[in-house]
Each structure stands twice: as C-alpha cells, then as structure tokens.
Amino acid sequence: MTEKIRAGILGATGAVGQRFVQALADHPWFELTSLAASERSAGKTYSQASNWKLDVPLPENVADIEVVPVDPAKVDADIVFSALPSDHAKTVEPVFAKNGFAVASNASAYRMGEDVPLVIPEVNEDHLEMIEIQQDNRGWDGYIITNPNCSTIVMTVTLKPLMKFGLSSVNVATMQAISGAGYNGVPSMAILDNIIPYIGSEEDKMETEPCKLLGEFNGSEIDFADISLSASCHRVPVMDGHTEAIWATMDENPAPEDVKRAFFDFDPKIDDLPSKPDKSIVVREEPDRPQPRLDRNMGNGMSVSVGRIREGIRYIAMGHNTIRGAAGASVLNAELLCKKGKI
C-alpha cells in the first residue's frame, strides 16, 4: 500500500479510544489524522485531554494533535474508528456513514442490524459483502461495520474451528476484567476482595452475537447458525484479560485430542493483515493455563489462548479484552476492508 489511509477516532480520550491510538499511531496502512471527543476535550491537544492511562508511553506523534468535536464536518478522515458509548454511537455513527465515512465501530448499537456486518476476520470475512446492501437500503455513501462484544470475540474465535464437528450447543461462564467497564466503570470498593456476578446486557450479547458471526451469508442476508447458547457473566478483580470456561456439544462428539488438533491447525489465511497475530489460537499444554496475567499479551494482545481441553468438551479460553476484544478487533476489521478494496 503506497499511500496511507486517513483515519480518525471517535471517543479518542476514553479507555478504548486510547487503545485505538496505541494501535494506529505507527500503523503501516493508516495515518492518524483526527482525534474526536466531547466538547469538554475539543480544542485541547490530545496529551492535555486524554489523561493517558496505558502502560506504554503516549505516542509522540499523537500528543500534539488537536482534539476536535465528534462532527463529520470537523473530522478529516476516510475511516473513523468508533469508541463511543452505545447510546451515543446509535445517533452519531449513521451521521458519519451518511456523510461518506467508513465507520469501524466497537459499539453495540448496530451489531445485530440486519444489513450491518458483524465481523471477526478469522471467522466470517465474507459478511463484509453486506456493505453494498446496507448502502442501498439506507442511501448512505459510507457504511458501518462492527466488531462483536469483547467476551463474544474470545469465545467465537475458538468456536469457529469446532463448526466442522457439527457444533450444536455452547455453555459459557466468564470471568471478565475490570477494564471492560472503562477506567471509572467499577469502584474499587465494589471489586476488591469480590466477584460481581452480573454485567448488564453481557449475557444477551454472548447468546446472540455468535449465531450471527457463525451464520452463512446467502447473498442478501445472514442465515444465523443453529446453535443453542447459554452464558453467565461475572466481573472479577483482574485488570485486563477475559477468561471463559466453555462447554461445547458437537454432533460428531470429538475427543479432546481432535479438538486440540482443530485449534492447532486453525488457519484463517489472513496473514497479510498487519495486526493479525502469528497464531489466532494459542494452545497451552500446562494444566493451569491460560491465565490473564501470563497470557493476555500473546500475539501483541491479539491471540486467544486456550487450555484444559477435556472430555465433554470443556476448555478454558482467554483473551485481552481491550485489544483483541475491542480496539484491535476494529483495526483488524479495517485492515480487511483495505485488503478487499472497500476503503
């Protein structure tokens, strides 16, 4: 790619927005040209507005960029990455799409829209063909594509290689990191020495999004996968990294070694995307892995680690929720858009 694509971030100062900055500051295909945030931040430099919280330095080439309002007339970009809260995204993202922007959204507002691609490149890259249908339906010059919920991504990447065994039902119990709620999302006195067995709307997302992701695009719409899903979601005192205990039932009743081999052999053939990890699924052989502190940064935070694959089939999956499960997922989607010539 000879000329970089101009990229903007909506909601650039928040936790996921900062991950977008980290991912895009020196990206080989995108040039970060606009950072948009609330009126409170607009007019300040990014270093002044962001209150940078990541454990890596604020990129020097981003620090002095002036933050602009979340307004298509103020944002200079070809594609915008949306880290907006869902209620804000619901009204803002269509305005950007109508004005010709490609919108790669991390928000939940349009994930289940009938003509909106919900995409994990390793799972369903062909669903991007819905973009033209969306533009025809809505009269937009641009479009919206979405990545799934953070816990859905971790689970669904591991479910894709199991589809060949006739996947019929999945039960999952999650242990989700506090960063998934944003910097101010969980008070310390609520989570220290505690587990919170409720995350609003999380279970609904995990029980619906995978059926769309694993469904078949028939040329006009998605035929959802016929899989029964049941989820129980819990917030635990871990900073980053969602851990999931998964029980999968398959028609062919594979042995644990068959499942392990399916994970080892999983090759989505997207190695030409810059953010793609060497291995989308990393199999841990140790009896006590994966663990978030030890494994969340595998593949620069883009790999999903699995282990404890047992009869049943039961296994543990773990992935970095704000990288693989959020900003990194949107950036990988955008790279796929580039590869397919849709930007």
XYZ file of C-alpha atoms in Angstrom:
343
model
C 0.000 0.000 0.000
C 1.759 3.164 -1.231
C -0.449 5.869 0.292
C -1.764 5.637 3.827
C -5.491 5.916 4.519
C -6.574 8.826 6.701
C -8.032 7.562 9.992
C -9.926 9.221 12.814
C -11.051 8.058 16.250
C -14.423 8.935 17.772
C -14.257 8.910 21.557
C -10.473 9.139 21.409
C -9.823 10.018 25.047
C -11.536 7.038 26.725
C -10.055 3.637 27.590
C -10.818 2.007 24.232
C -10.010 5.250 22.405
C -6.530 5.160 23.923
C -6.089 1.588 22.693
C -7.039 2.806 19.215
C -4.366 5.499 19.474
C -1.819 2.890 20.514
C -2.754 0.643 17.576
C -2.880 3.366 14.919
C -0.066 5.773 15.882
C 2.521 3.938 13.750
C 0.287 1.738 11.625
C 1.703 0.812 8.192
C -1.631 1.332 6.376
C -3.365 4.127 8.320
C -2.360 7.685 9.167
C -3.995 9.092 12.285
C -5.354 12.461 11.136
C -8.259 13.216 13.516
C -8.984 12.643 17.183
C -12.559 13.458 18.179
C -14.056 13.608 21.642
C -16.554 15.539 23.756
C -16.918 19.306 23.687
C -15.067 19.320 27.011
C -11.951 17.954 25.296
C -12.284 19.708 21.939
C -9.672 22.390 21.324
C -7.091 20.825 23.632
C -4.091 18.837 22.494
C -4.504 15.096 22.892
C -1.910 14.981 25.672
C -3.920 17.587 27.593
C -7.284 15.937 27.009
C -6.587 12.222 27.236
C -5.340 11.640 30.820
C -3.311 8.782 29.318
C -3.728 5.553 31.329
C -1.983 2.839 29.313
C 1.212 1.148 30.478
C 3.039 2.321 27.345
C 4.055 5.934 26.629
C 1.691 8.248 24.779
C 2.981 8.214 21.170
C 4.924 11.405 20.489
C 3.418 11.862 17.029
C -0.075 11.972 18.570
C 0.484 14.107 21.676
C 0.114 17.494 19.959
C -2.840 16.669 17.689
C -5.742 18.990 18.491
C -8.897 17.194 19.598
C -11.976 18.105 17.535
C -15.708 17.680 18.208
C -17.469 14.473 17.147
C -18.806 16.075 13.973
C -18.346 14.890 10.354
C -17.599 18.471 9.317
C -14.671 18.614 11.758
C -13.171 15.161 11.242
C -10.593 14.801 8.446
C -10.534 11.075 7.654
C -11.621 8.346 5.257
C -12.370 5.852 8.026
C -13.336 6.506 11.630
C -12.926 4.059 14.489
C -15.757 4.444 16.961
C -15.068 4.001 20.674
C -18.264 5.825 21.592
C -20.716 4.597 24.241
C -23.538 2.662 22.604
C -26.249 5.263 23.223
C -24.093 7.989 21.649
C -22.972 5.725 18.812
C -26.578 4.999 17.902
C -27.139 8.590 16.828
C -23.634 9.608 15.728
C -22.405 6.677 13.629
C -25.185 6.879 10.993
C -24.428 10.577 10.508
C -20.814 9.747 9.684
C -21.852 6.888 7.374
C -24.345 9.137 5.586
C -21.543 11.644 5.038
C -19.353 9.105 3.280
C -17.178 7.793 6.097
C -16.356 4.152 6.614
C -17.235 3.555 10.281
C -15.476 0.690 12.091
C -17.445 0.521 15.316
C -16.619 -1.074 18.640
C -20.054 -0.082 19.994
C -23.003 -2.469 20.322
C -25.632 -0.163 18.792
C -25.699 -1.701 15.287
C -24.113 -5.128 15.764
C -27.343 -7.033 15.212
C -28.647 -4.825 12.383
C -29.877 -6.974 9.504
C -27.692 -5.186 6.956
C -24.716 -4.381 9.213
C -21.669 -6.676 9.022
C -20.658 -8.047 12.421
C -17.171 -9.336 11.690
C -14.213 -11.241 13.092
C -11.780 -11.638 10.155
C -10.785 -15.157 11.224
C -14.445 -16.187 11.362
C -16.617 -14.539 8.692
C -14.791 -12.177 6.357
C -17.392 -12.831 3.628
C -20.010 -10.963 5.688
C -18.388 -7.722 4.509
C -20.306 -8.269 1.270
C -23.325 -6.872 3.129
C -21.834 -3.375 2.872
C -23.348 -2.788 -0.577
C -26.747 -3.990 0.654
C -26.518 -1.606 3.615
C -25.662 1.338 1.372
C -28.570 0.537 -0.976
C -31.009 0.093 1.910
C -30.051 3.280 3.731
C -28.924 5.561 0.909
C -25.525 6.099 2.514
C -22.282 6.936 0.720
C -20.370 5.394 3.630
C -21.179 2.431 5.848
C -20.939 0.898 9.315
C -19.192 -2.340 10.156
C -18.934 -3.656 13.712
C -16.850 -5.975 15.813
C -18.525 -8.093 18.498
C -18.602 -7.757 22.245
C -15.215 -8.415 23.877
C -16.237 -11.680 25.544
C -18.013 -12.827 22.363
C -14.813 -12.387 20.336
C -12.732 -14.520 22.694
C -15.292 -17.327 22.608
C -16.234 -17.210 18.917
C -12.652 -17.364 17.636
C -12.418 -20.734 19.420
C -15.837 -21.915 18.197
C -15.038 -21.404 14.506
C -12.725 -24.461 14.203
C -15.322 -26.555 16.070
C -18.026 -25.900 13.475
C -16.715 -28.788 11.354
C -17.732 -31.185 14.145
C -21.378 -30.059 13.994
C -21.410 -27.556 16.871
C -24.888 -27.630 18.413
C -24.762 -26.033 21.866
C -22.416 -23.937 23.996
C -22.464 -23.021 27.674
C -20.018 -20.406 28.934
C -19.132 -18.850 32.278
C -16.969 -15.739 32.029
C -14.522 -14.129 34.448
C -14.188 -10.636 32.996
C -11.568 -7.988 33.692
C -12.492 -4.637 35.178
C -11.009 -2.686 32.253
C -14.009 -3.851 30.240
C -16.099 -1.372 32.217
C -13.823 1.596 31.422
C -11.461 3.459 33.714
C -14.198 4.694 36.055
C -16.533 1.757 35.473
C -16.151 -0.353 38.643
C -15.491 1.321 42.011
C -12.508 -0.197 43.815
C -14.584 -0.916 46.938
C -17.026 -2.900 44.797
C -14.485 -5.193 43.131
C -11.589 -5.625 45.606
C -11.985 -8.880 47.570
C -15.075 -9.581 45.489
C -16.685 -11.063 42.389
C -19.718 -9.359 40.827
C -21.993 -11.972 39.179
C -23.689 -9.542 36.814
C -22.634 -7.408 33.842
C -25.526 -5.556 32.253
C -26.633 -6.965 28.844
C -23.418 -9.029 28.546
C -25.159 -12.382 28.647
C -27.649 -11.341 25.960
C -24.763 -10.340 23.673
C -22.936 -13.615 24.186
C -26.107 -15.598 23.495
C -26.977 -13.810 20.234
C -23.868 -12.404 18.517
C -22.104 -15.770 17.878
C -25.082 -17.087 15.892
C -24.769 -14.142 13.502
C -20.976 -14.425 13.318
C -21.064 -18.165 12.608
C -24.001 -17.870 10.205
C -23.889 -18.030 6.404
C -24.267 -15.015 4.113
C -26.704 -16.098 1.381
C -26.172 -13.104 -0.882
C -28.819 -10.895 0.692
C -28.840 -11.642 4.437
C -27.313 -13.783 7.166
C -28.762 -17.217 7.893
C -27.965 -17.471 11.598
C -26.156 -20.563 12.868
C -28.441 -23.013 14.673
C -26.531 -23.124 17.946
C -28.006 -23.025 21.443
C -26.003 -20.655 23.676
C -26.213 -20.039 27.412
C -23.953 -17.554 29.220
C -23.275 -16.481 32.786
C -21.036 -13.397 33.051
C -19.015 -12.228 36.054
C -16.693 -9.317 36.841
C -13.504 -10.316 38.674
C -10.587 -8.306 40.155
C -8.291 -8.678 37.123
C -7.086 -5.591 35.246
C -7.013 -6.944 31.645
C -7.915 -10.276 30.097
C -11.264 -12.062 29.954
C -11.195 -15.735 30.966
C -14.006 -18.070 29.899
C -14.928 -21.623 30.860
C -16.635 -23.144 27.814
C -18.665 -26.345 27.410
C -19.290 -27.282 23.757
C -21.567 -30.037 22.442
C -20.989 -31.304 18.899
C -22.889 -33.813 16.784
C -19.727 -35.771 15.945
C -18.675 -35.998 19.614
C -14.947 -35.359 19.008
C -12.315 -36.433 21.518
C -10.219 -33.793 23.323
C -7.273 -34.596 21.041
C -9.463 -33.919 17.982
C -10.448 -30.535 19.393
C -6.860 -29.719 20.319
C -5.761 -30.566 16.784
C -8.529 -28.372 15.342
C -7.229 -25.465 17.436
C -3.602 -26.151 16.429
C -4.476 -26.369 12.733
C -6.772 -23.330 12.642
C -5.540 -21.124 9.791
C -7.870 -18.320 8.691
C -5.432 -17.282 5.927
C -5.325 -13.577 6.756
C -1.574 -13.401 7.381
C -1.272 -10.362 5.112
C -3.132 -8.175 7.647
C -0.652 -6.201 9.797
C -2.487 -6.748 13.108
C -3.001 -10.484 12.617
C -1.062 -12.487 15.248
C 1.126 -15.384 14.193
C -1.439 -17.690 15.786
C -5.040 -16.623 16.305
C -5.438 -19.516 18.759
C -2.561 -20.450 21.065
C -2.916 -23.860 22.724
C -1.465 -24.090 26.240
C -0.459 -27.575 27.360
C 0.147 -26.670 31.035
C -2.591 -27.840 33.443
C -3.064 -24.356 34.917
C -3.106 -22.181 31.775
C -4.203 -19.874 30.251
C -4.011 -17.172 32.909
C -4.693 -13.482 32.180
C -1.531 -12.106 33.771
C 0.670 -14.586 31.891
C -1.117 -14.933 28.564
C -3.135 -11.791 27.758
C -0.338 -10.222 25.683
C 0.224 -13.248 23.445
C 0.385 -12.143 19.815
C 0.646 -8.497 20.930
C -2.682 -8.971 22.680
C -4.396 -10.321 19.553
C -4.165 -14.082 20.205
C -6.790 -16.099 22.060
C -5.237 -18.672 24.373
C -6.931 -21.996 25.129
C -6.148 -24.800 27.552
C -7.545 -27.519 29.842
C -9.265 -29.232 26.900
C -11.133 -32.114 28.494
C -13.791 -34.702 27.813
C -17.103 -33.128 27.463
C -15.847 -30.980 25.508
C -14.729 -28.472 28.151
C -11.921 -25.929 27.876
C -10.683 -22.522 29.054
C -10.285 -19.574 26.665
C -8.674 -16.226 27.467
C -8.018 -13.047 25.503
C -7.081 -9.401 26.038
C -10.406 -7.609 26.230
C -9.382 -4.073 25.224
C -7.010 -5.195 22.444
C -8.335 -8.422 20.877
C -11.802 -7.709 22.247
C -12.089 -4.046 21.292
C -9.689 -1.654 19.533
C -7.513 -4.338 17.957
C -10.589 -6.092 16.603
C -11.797 -2.926 14.869
C -8.363 -2.236 13.409
C -8.137 -5.808 12.101
C -11.574 -5.346 10.514
C -10.387 -2.144 8.858
C -7.311 -3.896 7.501
C -9.626 -6.491 5.974
C -11.656 -3.669 4.388
C -8.428 -2.379 2.825
C -7.493 -5.820 1.567
C -10.913 -6.159 -0.090
C -10.747 -2.682 -1.623
C -13.683 -1.306 0.339
C -11.913 1.834 1.572
